[in-house]
Short mmCIF file of C-alpha atoms and ligand atoms in Angstrom, two decimals:
data_model
loop_
_atom_site.label_atom_id
_atom_site.label_comp_id
_atom_site.label_asym_id
_atom_site.label_seq_id
_atom_site.Cartn_x
_atom_site.Cartn_y
_atom_site.Cartn_z
CA MET Z 1 22.91 -5.56 -0.54
CA LYS Z 2 22.93 -6.13 2.92
CA VAL Z 3 25.11 -2.82 5.08
CA LYS Z 4 26.12 -3.68 8.21
CA ILE Z 5 27.42 -0.38 10.20
CA LYS Z 6 28.23 0.61 13.61
CA THR Z 7 27.29 4.40 14.61
CA LYS Z 8 26.58 6.20 17.61
CA GLY Z 9 22.95 6.25 17.96
CA LEU Z 10 21.13 6.13 14.43
CA GLU Z 11 17.51 5.99 14.59
CA PRO Z 12 15.76 2.16 12.40
CA GLY Z 13 12.89 4.27 9.25
CA LYS Z 14 15.40 7.21 9.84
CA ARG Z 15 18.36 8.02 6.97
CA LEU Z 16 21.99 7.11 7.52
CA ASP Z 17 23.58 9.67 8.02
CA LEU Z 18 26.57 9.28 7.54
CA LYS Z 19 28.41 11.71 9.34
CA LYS Z 20 27.68 9.66 12.18
CA VAL Z 21 28.50 6.39 10.88
CA ASP Z 22 31.73 4.62 12.93
CA THR Z 23 32.69 1.50 11.38
CA TRP Z 24 30.70 -0.66 8.13
CA SER Z 25 30.69 -3.45 6.27
CA LEU Z 26 29.20 -4.51 3.23
CA TRP Z 27 27.64 -8.17 2.94
CA ASP Z 28 25.95 -10.21 -0.51
CA GLY Z 29 24.06 -13.04 1.21
CA ASN Z 30 25.91 -14.25 4.32
CA THR Z 31 29.31 -13.66 2.83
CA LEU Z 32 31.16 -10.23 4.63
CA LEU Z 33 32.66 -8.46 1.44
CA GLU Z 34 34.06 -5.24 2.90
CA GLU Z 35 34.62 -3.66 6.14
CA LYS Z 36 35.92 0.20 6.32
CA VAL Z 37 37.03 2.68 9.22
CA PRO Z 38 34.66 4.47 8.93
CA ILE Z 39 32.84 5.31 6.53
CA PRO Z 40 34.83 6.51 3.78
CA ASP Z 41 32.79 8.74 1.07
CA ALA Z 42 29.33 8.34 -0.58
CA GLY Z 43 30.93 6.67 -3.07
CA LEU Z 44 28.18 3.46 -2.37
CA GLY Z 45 25.81 6.44 -2.35
CA LEU Z 46 25.64 4.76 1.24
CA ASP Z 47 23.04 8.01 2.07
CA HIS Z 48 20.29 6.81 0.54
CA TYR Z 49 19.48 3.39 2.18
CA LYS Z 50 17.07 3.43 4.90
CA CYS Z 51 17.94 2.06 7.71
CA ILE Z 52 15.60 -0.50 9.14
CA ALA Z 53 16.89 -3.02 12.17
CA ASN Z 54 18.71 -1.29 15.20
CA ASP Z 55 20.37 -4.06 17.55
CA GLU Z 56 22.13 -1.72 19.81
CA ASP Z 57 24.39 -0.07 17.93
CA THR Z 58 24.47 -1.64 14.48
CA VAL Z 59 21.61 -1.04 11.72
CA SER Z 60 21.00 -2.81 8.56
CA VAL Z 61 19.83 -0.99 5.44
CA VAL Z 62 17.39 -0.71 1.95
CA ARG Z 63 17.50 1.11 -0.46
CA PHE Z 64 13.62 -0.53 -1.77
CA ALA Z 65 10.26 0.04 -0.35
CA ASP Z 66 8.04 -2.17 -1.92
CA LEU Z 67 5.02 -0.52 -3.44
CA HIS Z 68 2.57 -2.76 -5.94
CA ARG Z 69 1.78 -5.93 -3.98
CA HIS Z 70 -1.99 -8.00 -4.38
CA SER Z 71 -3.23 -9.89 -1.91
CA ASP Z 72 -5.69 -12.60 -2.53
CA ASN Z 73 -7.44 -9.88 -2.36
CA SER Z 74 -7.55 -9.19 -5.12
CA LEU Z 75 -10.30 -11.54 -5.87
CA ARG Z 76 -8.81 -14.71 -8.52
CA ASP Z 77 -5.93 -12.83 -9.10
CA GLY Z 78 -2.97 -12.82 -5.52
CA ILE Z 79 -2.30 -15.77 -3.55
CA LEU Z 80 -0.56 -13.46 -0.84
CA LYS Z 81 -2.03 -14.00 2.37
CA VAL Z 82 -1.91 -10.20 4.05
CA PRO Z 83 0.25 -11.82 7.37
CA ASP Z 84 2.96 -13.31 4.58
CA MET Z 85 2.43 -10.23 2.94
CA VAL Z 86 3.59 -7.80 6.10
CA LYS Z 87 6.06 -10.69 7.42
CA HIS Z 88 8.58 -10.57 4.86
CA THR Z 89 8.27 -6.94 4.61
CA GLU Z 90 11.39 -4.71 4.80
CA TYR Z 91 10.20 -2.25 6.35
CA ALA Z 92 7.66 -0.80 4.78
CA GLY Z 93 5.63 -1.54 1.96
CA ALA Z 94 1.64 -1.20 0.06
CA LEU Z 95 -1.07 -3.44 -0.46
CA THR Z 96 -2.50 -2.54 -3.87
CA ASP Z 97 -5.00 -4.96 -4.25
CA HIS Z 98 -7.00 -5.20 -8.43
CA GLY Z 99 -9.68 -2.45 -8.05
CA ASN Z 100 -10.50 -2.63 -4.05
CA LEU Z 101 -9.09 -2.31 -0.01
CA TYR Z 102 -10.62 -4.97 1.13
CA GLY Z 103 -7.75 -5.64 3.11
CA PHE Z 104 -6.35 -2.85 4.38
CA VAL Z 105 -7.58 -2.78 7.67
CA GLU Z 106 -5.85 -6.49 8.48
CA TYR Z 107 -2.91 -5.52 6.59
CA TYR Z 108 -2.73 -1.53 8.41
CA ASN Z 109 -2.50 -3.02 12.02
CA ALA Z 110 -0.71 -6.01 11.27
CA MET Z 111 1.73 -3.88 10.06
CA LYS Z 112 1.59 -1.15 12.64
CA GLY Z 113 1.64 -4.21 14.86
CA ALA Z 114 4.78 -5.47 12.70
CA GLY Z 115 6.47 -1.81 13.84
CA LYS Z 116 6.86 -1.38 9.73
CA LYS Z 117 5.22 0.94 7.54
CA PRO Z 118 1.72 0.38 6.28
CA ILE Z 119 0.62 1.75 2.45
CA ILE Z 120 -2.45 1.68 1.79
CA GLY Z 121 -3.92 1.47 -2.22
CA MET Z 122 -4.74 0.34 -4.75
CA GLU Z 123 -4.42 -0.58 -7.93
CA ALA Z 124 -7.86 0.69 -9.90
CA TYR Z 125 -9.28 -0.22 -12.48
CA GLN Z 126 -9.58 3.09 -14.62
CA GLU Z 127 -11.81 4.45 -18.57
CA ASN Z 128 -9.62 5.41 -21.09
CA LEU Z 129 -9.24 8.62 -23.28
CA ARG Z 130 -12.51 7.94 -24.94
CA GLY Z 131 -14.16 7.96 -21.02
CA GLU Z 132 -14.91 3.59 -22.45
CA LEU Z 133 -14.38 1.23 -19.06
CA SER Z 134 -11.19 -0.41 -20.29
CA GLY Z 135 -10.10 -2.38 -17.51
CA ASN Z 136 -7.05 0.24 -17.49
CA HIS Z 137 -5.03 -0.43 -14.54
CA LEU Z 138 -3.22 2.70 -12.56
CA ILE Z 139 -2.22 2.46 -9.29
CA LEU Z 140 -3.68 5.10 -6.39
CA LEU Z 141 -1.35 5.13 -3.07
CA ALA Z 142 -2.63 6.90 0.30
CA LYS Z 143 -0.15 10.23 1.21
CA ASN Z 144 -1.96 11.16 4.32
CA ASP Z 145 -4.58 11.37 5.76
CA VAL Z 146 -7.09 13.19 3.27
CA GLY Z 147 -5.29 10.83 0.32
CA TYR Z 148 -6.77 7.85 2.27
CA LYS Z 149 -10.10 9.31 2.64
CA ASN Z 150 -10.01 10.07 -0.73
CA LEU Z 151 -8.93 6.89 -1.76
CA ILE Z 152 -11.42 5.26 0.15
CA LYS Z 153 -14.13 7.58 -2.13
CA LEU Z 154 -12.58 6.75 -4.64
CA SER Z 155 -12.90 2.42 -4.01
CA SER Z 156 -16.78 3.09 -3.22
CA GLU Z 157 -17.95 5.18 -6.52
CA SER Z 158 -15.86 2.69 -8.85
CA PHE Z 159 -18.27 0.63 -8.49
CA GLU Z 160 -21.28 3.77 -9.63
CA HIS Z 161 -18.54 3.24 -12.86
CA PHE Z 162 -18.45 -0.86 -12.91
CA TYR Z 163 -18.46 -2.55 -16.19
CA ARG Z 164 -16.21 -6.24 -15.36
CA LYS Z 165 -14.57 -3.68 -12.81
CA PRO Z 166 -15.53 -0.86 -10.96
CA HIS Z 167 -13.63 1.44 -12.43
CA VAL Z 168 -12.19 4.72 -12.12
CA THR Z 169 -13.20 7.98 -13.79
CA TRP Z 170 -10.63 10.79 -15.11
CA GLU Z 171 -13.39 13.41 -14.15
CA MET Z 172 -13.08 11.16 -10.03
CA LEU Z 173 -9.70 11.97 -10.07
CA LYS Z 174 -9.78 15.03 -10.90
CA GLN Z 175 -12.27 14.97 -8.04
CA TYR Z 176 -10.16 13.07 -5.60
CA HIS Z 177 -6.70 13.69 -6.48
CA GLU Z 178 -5.23 14.80 -3.25
CA GLY Z 179 -3.58 13.74 -0.58
CA ILE Z 180 -2.87 10.46 -3.37
CA ILE Z 181 0.02 9.18 -4.77
CA CYS Z 182 -0.69 7.80 -8.42
CA THR Z 183 1.90 5.85 -10.43
CA THR Z 184 1.58 4.04 -13.92
CA ALA Z 185 1.22 0.61 -12.83
CA CYS Z 186 2.05 -2.87 -15.29
CA LEU Z 187 1.75 -3.49 -18.35
CA GLY Z 188 -1.86 -2.54 -18.54
CA GLY Z 189 -2.44 0.41 -17.14
CA LEU Z 190 -2.97 3.20 -19.96
CA ILE Z 191 -0.19 4.48 -20.54
CA PRO Z 192 2.63 1.31 -20.92
CA LYS Z 193 -0.29 0.29 -22.55
CA SER Z 194 -1.28 2.77 -25.06
CA PHE Z 195 3.40 2.69 -25.53
CA ALA Z 196 2.15 -1.25 -26.28
CA ASN Z 197 -0.58 -0.27 -29.22
CA GLY Z 198 2.21 1.86 -30.34
CA ASP Z 199 0.45 4.95 -29.96
CA ARG Z 200 2.12 7.24 -28.55
CA GLU Z 201 0.42 10.18 -28.88
CA SER Z 202 -2.40 8.74 -26.67
CA ALA Z 203 0.29 7.68 -23.94
CA TYR Z 204 1.97 11.61 -23.91
CA TYR Z 205 -1.36 12.56 -23.48
CA ALA Z 206 -2.58 10.73 -20.93
CA ALA Z 207 0.56 11.35 -18.77
CA LYS Z 208 -0.46 15.31 -19.65
CA GLN Z 209 -3.13 14.02 -17.52
CA LEU Z 210 -2.32 12.33 -14.69
CA LEU Z 211 0.28 15.29 -14.79
CA LYS Z 212 -1.72 17.37 -13.93
CA ILE Z 213 -4.47 15.62 -12.17
CA PHE Z 214 -1.09 14.63 -9.38
CA GLY Z 215 1.44 17.30 -10.14
CA GLU Z 216 4.56 15.96 -8.56
CA ASP Z 217 3.13 13.31 -7.05
CA PHE Z 218 2.68 11.34 -10.18
CA TYR Z 219 5.92 8.96 -10.85
CA ILE Z 220 6.12 6.48 -14.63
CA GLU Z 221 6.42 2.54 -12.44
CA ILE Z 222 9.20 0.79 -14.53
CA GLN Z 223 8.76 -2.79 -13.77
CA ARG Z 224 11.04 -5.79 -15.46
CA HIS Z 225 9.23 -9.42 -15.52
CA GLY Z 226 10.95 -9.76 -18.41
CA ILE Z 227 8.06 -9.49 -20.67
CA LYS Z 228 9.02 -8.77 -23.83
CA ASP Z 229 6.06 -5.90 -24.27
CA GLU Z 230 8.62 -4.27 -21.60
CA GLU Z 231 11.01 -4.59 -24.19
CA LEU Z 232 9.90 -2.58 -26.45
CA VAL Z 233 7.79 -0.43 -23.15
CA ASN Z 234 10.42 0.93 -20.75
CA PRO Z 235 12.29 2.48 -23.01
CA GLN Z 236 9.27 4.26 -23.83
CA LEU Z 237 7.97 4.92 -20.18
CA LEU Z 238 12.13 5.95 -19.79
CA GLY Z 239 11.96 8.24 -21.97
CA LEU Z 240 7.93 10.28 -21.78
CA ALA Z 241 9.38 10.34 -18.47
CA GLN Z 242 12.65 12.65 -18.79
CA GLU Z 243 10.88 14.40 -21.02
CA LEU Z 244 7.74 15.78 -19.59
CA ASN Z 245 9.89 16.04 -16.23
CA ILE Z 246 8.03 12.63 -14.49
CA PRO Z 247 9.88 10.60 -12.33
CA ILE Z 248 10.51 6.69 -12.07
CA VAL Z 249 9.73 4.38 -9.46
CA ALA Z 250 10.96 0.69 -9.84
CA THR Z 251 8.40 -1.85 -8.73
CA THR Z 252 7.01 -5.71 -8.84
CA ASP Z 253 4.09 -6.80 -9.39
CA SER Z 254 3.67 -9.37 -6.70
CA HIS Z 255 0.41 -12.07 -6.49
CA TYR Z 256 2.81 -14.65 -4.60
CA LEU Z 257 5.24 -15.41 -1.48
CA ARG Z 258 8.27 -16.87 -3.18
CA LYS Z 259 9.26 -18.33 -6.42
CA GLU Z 260 7.83 -21.64 -5.75
CA ASP Z 261 5.42 -20.73 -5.75
CA ALA Z 262 4.59 -19.80 -9.20
CA TYR Z 263 2.97 -23.49 -10.62
CA ALA Z 264 -0.12 -23.33 -7.26
CA HIS Z 265 -0.33 -19.51 -9.05
CA GLU Z 266 -0.21 -21.50 -12.19
CA VAL Z 267 -3.11 -23.34 -11.39
CA MET Z 268 -5.18 -20.48 -9.57
CA MET Z 269 -5.48 -18.22 -12.86
CA CYS Z 270 -6.54 -21.08 -14.08
CA LEU Z 271 -10.18 -21.58 -11.97
CA LYS Z 272 -10.50 -17.78 -12.69
CA GLN Z 273 -10.62 -19.72 -16.36
CA ASP Z 274 -12.58 -23.14 -15.72
CA LEU Z 275 -9.92 -24.50 -16.87
CA THR Z 276 -7.92 -27.00 -15.78
CA ILE Z 277 -4.42 -27.48 -15.67
CA ASP Z 278 -3.13 -29.18 -18.19
CA MET Z 279 -5.96 -27.92 -20.97
CA PRO Z 280 -3.80 -25.43 -22.47
CA HIS Z 281 -4.11 -21.86 -21.11
CA ARG Z 282 -2.69 -18.53 -20.68
CA ARG Z 283 0.07 -18.10 -18.89
CA TYR Z 284 1.77 -15.00 -16.84
CA GLU Z 285 3.91 -14.55 -19.49
CA GLY Z 286 7.63 -13.41 -17.08
CA THR Z 287 8.48 -13.94 -14.29
CA GLY Z 288 9.26 -13.33 -10.22
CA TYR Z 289 5.88 -12.35 -9.56
CA HIS Z 290 6.53 -12.20 -6.98
CA LEU Z 291 7.47 -10.73 -3.48
CA HIS Z 292 11.14 -9.08 -4.05
CA SER Z 293 13.49 -8.82 -1.25
CA SER Z 294 15.56 -5.37 -1.06
CA GLU Z 295 18.30 -6.85 -2.39
CA GLU Z 296 16.82 -8.61 -5.55
CA MET Z 297 15.28 -5.43 -6.83
CA GLU Z 298 18.84 -3.53 -6.49
CA LYS Z 299 20.34 -6.63 -8.92
CA LEU Z 300 17.68 -5.70 -10.93
CA PHE Z 301 17.32 -1.94 -10.82
CA SER Z 302 21.41 -1.10 -10.33
CA ASP Z 303 21.12 1.25 -13.73
CA LEU Z 304 18.06 2.54 -12.74
CA PRO Z 305 19.71 3.50 -8.96
CA GLU Z 306 16.72 6.59 -8.89
CA ALA Z 307 13.57 4.09 -9.57
CA LEU Z 308 14.79 2.80 -5.73
CA ASP Z 309 15.82 5.74 -4.92
CA ASN Z 310 11.82 7.14 -5.43
CA THR Z 311 10.93 4.51 -3.42
CA LEU Z 312 12.56 5.47 0.13
CA ARG Z 313 11.03 9.11 -1.16
CA ILE Z 314 7.60 7.87 -1.36
CA ALA Z 315 7.13 5.37 1.50
CA ASP Z 316 8.90 8.75 3.75
CA LYS Z 317 6.05 10.66 2.01
CA CYS Z 318 3.72 8.26 3.09
CA ASP Z 319 2.08 9.06 6.59
CA VAL Z 320 -1.62 7.71 7.30
CA THR Z 321 -3.57 7.20 10.59
CA VAL Z 322 -6.91 4.87 10.59
CA LYS Z 323 -8.01 5.75 13.45
CA MET Z 324 -9.24 2.11 14.63
CA GLY Z 325 -12.48 0.98 16.92
CA ASP Z 326 -15.02 4.24 16.12
CA VAL Z 327 -18.55 4.36 14.68
CA ASN Z 328 -19.00 5.91 11.70
CA LEU Z 329 -22.40 6.45 10.67
CA PRO Z 330 -23.09 7.93 6.95
CA ASN Z 331 -25.02 11.28 8.61
CA TYR Z 332 -28.83 10.75 7.98
CA GLU Z 333 -30.76 13.70 6.71
CA ILE Z 334 -33.55 14.95 8.83
CA PRO Z 335 -36.40 16.43 6.86
CA ALA Z 336 -37.84 20.08 8.21
CA PRO Z 337 -38.94 21.18 10.38
CA PHE Z 338 -37.64 18.64 12.57
CA ALA Z 339 -34.40 20.40 14.33
CA THR Z 340 -32.62 16.77 15.08
CA PRO Z 341 -32.91 13.79 14.47
CA LEU Z 342 -33.34 12.54 18.30
CA GLU Z 343 -36.17 14.28 17.24
CA TYR Z 344 -37.16 13.21 13.51
CA PHE Z 345 -36.64 10.32 15.83
CA LYS Z 346 -39.44 10.97 18.24
CA HIS Z 347 -41.40 11.79 15.93
CA ILE Z 348 -41.59 8.60 14.07
CA CYS Z 349 -41.50 6.54 17.80
CA LYS Z 350 -44.37 8.19 18.32
CA THR Z 351 -46.76 8.07 14.89
CA GLY Z 352 -45.96 4.49 14.93
CA PHE Z 353 -47.16 3.79 18.38
CA ASP Z 354 -50.27 5.10 17.50
CA LYS Z 355 -51.11 2.99 14.37
CA ARG Z 356 -49.87 0.26 16.19
CA PHE Z 357 -51.77 1.19 19.51
CA GLN Z 358 -54.82 3.41 18.36
CA GLY Z 359 -58.53 2.10 19.97
CA ARG Z 360 -56.49 -0.72 21.51
CA PRO Z 361 -55.72 -1.26 25.79
CA GLU Z 362 -51.90 -1.14 25.17
CA HIS Z 363 -52.30 2.30 24.10
CA GLU Z 364 -53.57 3.65 27.80
CA ASP Z 365 -51.77 0.92 29.26
CA PRO Z 366 -48.58 1.40 31.74
CA VAL Z 367 -46.88 -1.80 31.33
CA TYR Z 368 -46.98 -0.15 27.77
CA LEU Z 369 -45.65 3.49 28.31
CA GLU Z 370 -43.25 2.77 30.57
CA ARG Z 371 -41.84 0.52 28.40
CA TYR Z 372 -41.72 3.37 25.97
CA ASP Z 373 -40.04 5.67 27.98
CA TYR Z 374 -37.26 3.80 29.16
CA GLU Z 375 -35.98 2.91 25.97
CA MET Z 376 -36.34 6.32 24.23
CA SER Z 377 -34.31 7.34 27.32
CA VAL Z 378 -31.72 4.75 26.94
CA ILE Z 379 -31.35 5.38 23.40
CA GLU Z 380 -31.30 9.13 23.98
CA LYS Z 381 -28.92 8.42 26.60
CA MET Z 382 -26.60 6.10 24.21
CA GLY Z 383 -27.08 8.05 21.37
CA PHE Z 384 -28.64 5.73 19.17
CA GLU Z 385 -30.92 7.66 17.53
CA THR Z 386 -29.81 7.58 13.48
CA TYR Z 387 -28.69 4.31 14.09
CA PHE Z 388 -32.13 3.18 15.06
CA LEU Z 389 -33.04 5.77 12.04
CA ILE Z 390 -29.95 4.52 9.96
CA VAL Z 391 -32.32 0.58 10.06
CA TRP Z 392 -35.79 2.31 9.97
CA ASP Z 393 -34.85 4.18 6.63
CA PHE Z 394 -33.12 0.87 4.90
CA ILE Z 395 -36.13 -2.25 6.22
CA ASN Z 396 -38.52 0.69 4.80
CA TYR Z 397 -37.04 1.40 0.95
CA ALA Z 398 -36.63 -2.28 1.04
CA ARG Z 399 -40.45 -3.35 1.56
CA SER Z 400 -41.26 -0.81 -0.58
CA VAL Z 401 -39.48 -2.61 -2.91
CA SER Z 402 -40.77 -6.65 -2.65
CA VAL Z 403 -37.76 -7.43 -0.59
CA TYR Z 404 -38.81 -10.32 1.02
CA ILE Z 405 -38.18 -8.59 5.30
CA GLY Z 406 -38.22 -11.37 8.10
CA PRO Z 407 -40.69 -10.22 11.55
CA GLY Z 408 -37.28 -9.14 13.53
CA ARG Z 409 -34.33 -11.24 14.18
CA GLY Z 410 -32.31 -11.98 17.56
CA SER Z 411 -31.97 -9.40 20.43
CA ALA Z 412 -33.95 -6.66 17.79
CA ALA Z 413 -36.70 -8.16 18.92
CA GLY Z 414 -37.04 -6.67 22.42
CA SER Z 415 -37.66 -3.48 21.07
CA LEU Z 416 -41.05 -1.93 21.48
CA LEU Z 417 -39.52 1.34 19.58
CA ALA Z 418 -37.78 -0.36 16.70
CA PHE Z 419 -41.31 -2.09 16.80
CA CYS Z 420 -43.45 0.94 16.68
CA MET Z 421 -41.11 1.87 13.91
CA GLY Z 422 -42.21 -0.69 11.59
CA ILE Z 423 -38.43 -1.98 11.77
CA THR Z 424 -39.81 -5.69 13.45
CA ASP Z 425 -42.79 -6.67 13.76
CA MET Z 426 -43.98 -8.80 16.63
CA ASP Z 427 -44.71 -6.59 20.41
CA PRO Z 428 -41.80 -7.11 22.61
CA ILE Z 429 -44.27 -7.15 25.87
CA ARG Z 430 -47.08 -9.73 24.64
CA PHE Z 431 -44.02 -12.32 23.98
CA ASN Z 432 -42.58 -11.45 26.94
CA LEU Z 433 -39.37 -10.08 25.33
CA LEU Z 434 -36.58 -7.76 27.23
CA PHE Z 435 -35.20 -4.40 25.59
CA GLU Z 436 -31.93 -5.46 27.41
CA ARG Z 437 -30.78 -7.99 25.52
CA PHE Z 438 -30.28 -5.81 22.77
CA LEU Z 439 -28.93 -2.31 23.99
CA ASN Z 440 -28.67 -1.52 27.17
CA PRO Z 441 -25.59 0.71 29.26
CA GLU Z 442 -23.87 -1.43 31.84
CA ARG Z 443 -22.20 -3.22 27.69
CA VAL Z 444 -22.35 -0.66 24.73
CA SER Z 445 -21.88 -2.16 22.01
CA TRP Z 446 -23.25 -1.57 19.01
CA PRO Z 447 -26.37 -3.63 17.73
CA ASP Z 448 -26.30 -5.72 14.16
ZN1 LIG U 501 -1.76 -4.25 -13.50
ZN1 LIG U 502 -0.38 -5.26 -10.53
#
């Protein structure tokens, strides 16, 4: 359903204030169904809607924000390109790729650029109640900047609990839950799966655990893909939600853009399983893994309006600002007795210089000494000492475990200090290589 409304100064992205509405008309696609002046009451539930477009005094509204969507960063699973996802988002939407955040920068920037609200999320793989890495799905959405950082932590640490997929553990969820909204995911989620297996007790136990961790930011997800198990599971999910007083939320597990992309998706699923399309293969049961419009979702969930309203509530809750363009180097811990990274860096360089040149004419050669001081002053001025220490550290480590390291590639070979530190293995002065190609204060760009 689309509603067009004539109003006094409504703002896109804000909830509809019925008192401000002059006239409204109800449309089904392009057909005008009804027109009224002024708006009679909230009987239609119009106050639940969200304004999404504003051409002077006309506002279109939707009743759904899409919170569970896979792009082609859900490797060998989704085929939806991020730009297509953004283009077809009505007002707000989440990116929830399987077990990773690979697409979020592209997604965040594109959504912001399109004036839409990006929600950063992930469909994590979760360990089961016995602590086995059994690949249960769980949707995690960043609610605020703290949640965004925690989501990054969860994503990174999940790779330390890797069994076929990166997993989040219960411990990790307890540690990094702040600022994160959690929903129970598809039939692959721990709770739906437990219900499908007839293990009601585990479903309730898991729900109580997640409720304890996420509190009011925990939601029971309801999907309707026409899968047989959904008929069995959904009523139990609704019962659990009611019994434990957990809000429900409507989602659709989109993996491709249009309905007709189902075949292309099936071809890719065959590639994943090393099968051809003509061989018997496991098809995705059910339908509707395309990106749904608000209208489609309203029809699909007309009997559960609160599940739609909660999508907007969640979208309202989420507000993350990602600063782009900054370089965030890891914190490099320096050993005692050095007080600053610069002090330690100077020490490593000096020791390295002596090691390379002690007892040779270069050790006293003004060309070398001046070049040494010059590079040191540039690095100090540009604040790159931590960068050097980090590179030095991983190069050293690689050498210590017999990983091949070249003598230095690209412009880095032009640095005498990199040579002193053992990052590179050739003397730039001997080979007449320029330091400025590597670093120069006129153009601050990070070396690779
Ligand atoms: Zn899933
Ligand atoms: Zn999914």
